Amino acid sequence: MPRTAARTRWRLGLTTTALLTAAALVPAPAHAEDVTDYAITVDPSAQGAAIDDTMYGVFFEDINRAADGGLYAELVQNRSFEYSTADNGSYTPLTSWTAGGTAAVVNDSGRLNERNRNYLSLGAGSSVTNAGYNTGIRVDQGKRYDFSVWARATSGTTLTVSLKDTAGTLATARRVAVKGGWAKYKATFTATRTSNRGRLAVASTNTAALDEVSLFPRETYKNQPNGLRKDLAEKIAALKPGFVRFPGGCLVNTGSMEDYSEASNWQRKRSYQWKDTIGPVEQRATNANVWGYNQSYGLGYYEYFRFSEDIGAMPLPVVPALVTGCGQNKATDDEALLKRHIQDTLDLIEFANGPATSTWGKVRAQMGHPKPFRLTHLGVGNEENLPEEFFARFERFRAAIKAQYPDITVISNSGPDDAGTTFDTAWQLNREGKVDMVDEHYYNSPTWFLQNNDRYDSYDRNGPKVFLGEYASQGNAWRNGLAEAAFMTGLERNADVVKLASYAPLLANEDYVQWRPDMIWFNNRASWNSANYEVQKLFMTNVGDRVVPSKATTTPDVSGPVTGAVGLSTWATSAAYDDVKVTSADGSTLLSDDFSGDASKWTGSGSGSWSIQDGQYVQTDAAAENTMVTAGDPAWKDYDLQVKATKKAGKEGFLVAFGVKDTGNYYWWNLGGWNNTQSAIEQAVDGGKSTLMAKPGSIETGRAYDIGIKVRGRQVTLFLDGKEWGSFKDDKPAEPFRQVVTKDAKTGDLIVKVVNAQSAEARTAVDLGGAKVASTARVTTLAADEDAVNTETDTPVTPVTSTLRGVAPKFTYTFPANSVTFLRIKQS
């Protein structure tokens, strides 16, 4: 247990770490009289869990423009003129293009092919110019860029293709003669100067039809055709991931499960289906992306498999289970459609693993990869919120896969949350069904991750294994990386249960963000590692092969009652509140408001539109999010809150807050959240929210609900219409000091991994249990101010390496404030 003085002694940041001297890295032998804050004891004679080589991986989903405009190296946006209002209400087929003269997008029988529905008709003497992504098309002086276009011109024409920005020419223009039916034409540019604001222009002397207008940097990752952006791919490869999970995520289990055909009326809002994404790029069907843009599928299943192979990672695809999620929550009951998707999954395995003489193995070979991709794991479904409906379909998929491919590990999931009714039901079904592995997902506050290091300590060692397919603390500051690092020590300690784990999401284009936080950030000119990335990389490149049991002293249990004011809020909903009453445990009234007068007792943040209407306090803006108003004293404790709430309009229900300290620290009962599909208790700590308990259910519009919240100490009981809805006790400590020790079988190194997630250094007595060790160790330290955030121009969270001298079976080491430290100690 750390001394109080140690918590207030110094606040060490990155500057201190970077200035560590050799003398500072000489530990003192640990003697009985030494005063230390913590003690770590290691038992090298005991054998902990084996850690698989595939323990840590990455999850790639096309969110935040991660594919088009991101990892996929194509520089032209909307290259096939397929953008549609189905993708985004603001889109047209000419989004990202400007026309000079006569240009129109046509959808008729003159198209390039059936699956590429639109093409551009360009009039004589006319031109079109593409703006690319972000500020424009990025070109670097001296680098080569490959242009291609599919075109036809009955009477013949000359296309003049140029690269330019507002300052002038970026490369010598190219002229392409086009005559006859559809054919592919190519040209190459060499950039004469560097620009972030390039534009690609195509002008025609005569009437012509254009499609699939493309510009690729010649230099892609491993110079693969239809390749990947080099800097982003290299950052992913540097993690040395054990697996790549793809393509989603919500892309897998949202939208129609129909195919892209005349029979479905060329359905544009489809779930991600692998057969749409292979073959020549000009024949791949584009699709609406659930995150609000178009996905070209230029980066498709073949490219995912190829990239996985290139970086030495296991491919882990996820296929639709015919139960939508991510707020849609609908089970498809079409038997023929279910059978088709099951067959598609079997065909996918053949595409990946079949010989080049098989039906789908031949397709793979024709694309350039005769050898199999060695697929071993496959996920069915993603975060389905209807566990019974999902599992019934999952069993159909699993039975078909196991009958034909018994060695494939078929992965189920446990829904979208870390706890709650859906989670419990899903896990019960998975256990009873003896599934191979269960995919868990959760995004929570840093405090939650510090509190739940022991999450997997109590999991059944003989039950299904865990794939932690998506997790992150809610932010990209160093405090988030610290919390995730502390949690990862628990993942490794439980490596016999947690077999795979991947932070999510992986990529974010800073100008097209739908989700935060993200591991790697980029724009059209640069990319940079988040603080979270540095944590992942440190763990992923120093895993070890087996856990060496160890223990550390800990902080005391949480004490003191839940305290705070009360609040009312809405989220994309209009709601009315009435008869708010807060009563202390002794029966005295702390607050009473029937809204017969004004709303002077309540303070808001300015979000939403609150007013007194007919004796109720009403929030009328059905689009506003988190409109919380508060009343009372942050010091209130041991009280009862009563309120009547009525949903008037909108997507969700209403939120009633308690224990409110400020705008970033509170609890609330979220009734009818997640598009009115479930209710939950959420806790916000420094702005990051965690779900403490959840149940499925919806809120009816126009019905008045009686809500009661009883707070006693750290115990909270919830009542809905006079009946107990649930209760919880918030008493888990957010332990700031965590450790795990692993052994590298190849080198024999003991890897001591310590997280000190507090603003004071931690002087620690380390007892290696009599292990014979070398006198020096390699140290890698990540340390910074807890608010530090890596950006394009400033990366305060960067690893610092050094040599530690004077290592012995017992020694004392001072771990810096807000730090993650790995000591690689050689055994002699």
PDB file of C-alpha atoms in Angstrom, residues 430-520:
ATOM      1  CA  ASN A 430     -22.503 -20.127 -25.329  1.00  0.00           C
ATOM      2  CA  ARG A 431     -21.555 -22.214 -22.319  1.00  0.00           C
ATOM      3  CA  GLU A 432     -24.450 -24.627 -22.790  1.00  0.00           C
ATOM      4  CA  GLY A 433     -23.641 -24.855 -26.491  1.00  0.00           C
ATOM      5  CA  LYS A 434     -19.963 -25.551 -25.759  1.00  0.00           C
ATOM      6  CA  VAL A 435     -18.781 -22.997 -28.291  1.00  0.00           C
ATOM      7  CA  ASP A 436     -15.079 -22.662 -29.030  1.00  0.00           C
ATOM      8  CA  MET A 437     -14.690 -18.962 -28.264  1.00  0.00           C
ATOM      9  CA  VAL A 438     -16.818 -15.937 -27.322  1.00  0.00           C
ATOM     10  CA  ASP A 439     -16.149 -12.420 -28.642  1.00  0.00           C
ATOM     11  CA  GLU A 440     -16.601  -9.747 -25.945  1.00  0.00           C
ATOM     12  CA  HIS A 441     -16.770  -5.997 -26.670  1.00  0.00           C
ATOM     13  CA  TYR A 442     -16.753  -2.987 -24.373  1.00  0.00           C
ATOM     14  CA  TYR A 443     -15.797   0.679 -24.380  1.00  0.00           C
ATOM     15  CA  ASN A 444     -15.554   2.137 -20.884  1.00  0.00           C
ATOM     16  CA  SER A 445     -13.991   4.878 -18.807  1.00  0.00           C
ATOM     17  CA  PRO A 446     -10.372   4.702 -17.597  1.00  0.00           C
ATOM     18  CA  THR A 447     -11.706   4.149 -14.088  1.00  0.00           C
ATOM     19  CA  TRP A 448     -13.582   1.023 -15.236  1.00  0.00           C
ATOM     20  CA  PHE A 449     -10.384  -0.438 -16.680  1.00  0.00           C
ATOM     21  CA  LEU A 450      -8.499   0.295 -13.462  1.00  0.00           C
ATOM     22  CA  GLN A 451     -11.296  -1.325 -11.477  1.00  0.00           C
ATOM     23  CA  ASN A 452     -11.590  -4.475 -13.589  1.00  0.00           C
ATOM     24  CA  ASN A 453      -8.088  -5.874 -13.848  1.00  0.00           C
ATOM     25  CA  ASP A 454      -9.477  -9.010 -12.189  1.00  0.00           C
ATOM     26  CA  ARG A 455     -12.363  -9.422 -14.682  1.00  0.00           C
ATOM     27  CA  TYR A 456     -11.197 -12.768 -16.022  1.00  0.00           C
ATOM     28  CA  ASP A 457      -9.795 -14.192 -12.779  1.00  0.00           C
ATOM     29  CA  SER A 458     -13.101 -15.920 -12.049  1.00  0.00           C
ATOM     30  CA  TYR A 459     -13.970 -17.146 -15.570  1.00  0.00           C
ATOM     31  CA  ASP A 460     -14.446 -20.900 -15.979  1.00  0.00           C
ATOM     32  CA  ARG A 461     -11.120 -22.406 -17.057  1.00  0.00           C
ATOM     33  CA  ASN A 462     -12.996 -25.258 -18.770  1.00  0.00           C
ATOM     34  CA  GLY A 463     -15.571 -23.095 -20.530  1.00  0.00           C
ATOM     35  CA  PRO A 464     -15.414 -21.231 -23.853  1.00  0.00           C
ATOM     36  CA  LYS A 465     -12.307 -19.145 -24.410  1.00  0.00           C
ATOM     37  CA  VAL A 466     -12.540 -15.363 -24.682  1.00  0.00           C
ATOM     38  CA  PHE A 467     -11.781 -13.233 -27.706  1.00  0.00           C
ATOM     39  CA  LEU A 468     -11.716  -9.611 -26.570  1.00  0.00           C
ATOM     40  CA  GLY A 469     -12.431  -8.340 -30.063  1.00  0.00           C
ATOM     41  CA  GLU A 470     -13.121  -4.688 -29.275  1.00  0.00           C
ATOM     42  CA  TYR A 471     -12.111  -2.630 -26.270  1.00  0.00           C
ATOM     43  CA  ALA A 472     -10.836   0.832 -25.451  1.00  0.00           C
ATOM     44  CA  SER A 473     -11.088   3.377 -22.693  1.00  0.00           C
ATOM     45  CA  GLN A 474     -12.924   6.474 -23.836  1.00  0.00           C
ATOM     46  CA  GLY A 475     -10.167   8.793 -24.957  1.00  0.00           C
ATOM     47  CA  ASN A 476      -6.748   9.154 -26.560  1.00  0.00           C
ATOM     48  CA  ALA A 477      -5.052  10.933 -23.649  1.00  0.00           C
ATOM     49  CA  TRP A 478      -2.251   9.256 -21.729  1.00  0.00           C
ATOM     50  CA  ARG A 479      -4.602   8.504 -18.835  1.00  0.00           C
ATOM     51  CA  ASN A 480      -6.516   6.252 -21.236  1.00  0.00           C
ATOM     52  CA  GLY A 481      -3.370   4.433 -22.320  1.00  0.00           C
ATOM     53  CA  LEU A 482      -2.383   3.932 -18.686  1.00  0.00           C
ATOM     54  CA  ALA A 483      -5.757   2.434 -17.803  1.00  0.00           C
ATOM     55  CA  GLU A 484      -5.652   0.102 -20.807  1.00  0.00           C
ATOM     56  CA  ALA A 485      -2.131  -0.981 -19.899  1.00  0.00           C
ATOM     57  CA  ALA A 486      -3.233  -1.802 -16.354  1.00  0.00           C
ATOM     58  CA  PHE A 487      -6.112  -3.853 -17.767  1.00  0.00           C
ATOM     59  CA  MET A 488      -3.819  -5.677 -20.187  1.00  0.00           C
ATOM     60  CA  THR A 489      -1.759  -7.023 -17.291  1.00  0.00           C
ATOM     61  CA  GLY A 490      -4.953  -8.818 -16.252  1.00  0.00           C
ATOM     62  CA  LEU A 491      -5.478 -10.143 -19.783  1.00  0.00           C
ATOM     63  CA  GLU A 492      -2.008 -11.677 -19.760  1.00  0.00           C
ATOM     64  CA  ARG A 493      -2.408 -13.090 -16.277  1.00  0.00           C
ATOM     65  CA  ASN A 494      -5.520 -14.861 -17.612  1.00  0.00           C
ATOM     66  CA  ALA A 495      -4.034 -15.940 -20.940  1.00  0.00           C
ATOM     67  CA  ASP A 496      -5.483 -19.414 -20.425  1.00  0.00           C
ATOM     68  CA  VAL A 497      -8.948 -17.843 -20.799  1.00  0.00           C
ATOM     69  CA  VAL A 498      -8.334 -14.742 -22.926  1.00  0.00           C
ATOM     70  CA  LYS A 499      -6.798 -16.159 -26.081  1.00  0.00           C
ATOM     71  CA  LEU A 500      -7.146 -13.136 -28.402  1.00  0.00           C
ATOM     72  CA  ALA A 501      -7.453  -9.384 -27.784  1.00  0.00           C
ATOM     73  CA  SER A 502      -7.598  -6.320 -30.040  1.00  0.00           C
ATOM     74  CA  TYR A 503      -8.016  -2.615 -29.312  1.00  0.00           C
ATOM     75  CA  ALA A 504     -10.618  -0.879 -31.483  1.00  0.00           C
ATOM     76  CA  PRO A 505     -10.994   0.998 -33.723  1.00  0.00           C
ATOM     77  CA  LEU A 506      -7.676   0.905 -35.519  1.00  0.00           C
ATOM     78  CA  LEU A 507      -7.665   3.953 -37.839  1.00  0.00           C
ATOM     79  CA  ALA A 508      -9.160   7.445 -38.013  1.00  0.00           C
ATOM     80  CA  ASN A 509      -8.872  10.075 -40.721  1.00  0.00           C
ATOM     81  CA  GLU A 510      -8.932  13.287 -38.703  1.00  0.00           C
ATOM     82  CA  ASP A 511     -11.336  14.984 -41.137  1.00  0.00           C
ATOM     83  CA  TYR A 512     -13.903  12.143 -41.237  1.00  0.00           C
ATOM     84  CA  VAL A 513     -14.395  10.946 -37.661  1.00  0.00           C
ATOM     85  CA  GLN A 514     -17.472   8.959 -36.568  1.00  0.00           C
ATOM     86  CA  TRP A 515     -15.944   7.332 -33.486  1.00  0.00           C
ATOM     87  CA  ARG A 516     -13.385   8.181 -30.841  1.00  0.00           C
ATOM     88  CA  PRO A 517     -10.931   7.076 -29.538  1.00  0.00           C
ATOM     89  CA  ASP A 518      -8.814   5.469 -32.276  1.00  0.00           C
ATOM     90  CA  MET A 519      -5.370   3.911 -32.321  1.00  0.00           C
ATOM     91  CA  ILE A 520      -3.729   5.464 -35.397  1.00  0.00           C
TER      92      ILE A 520
END
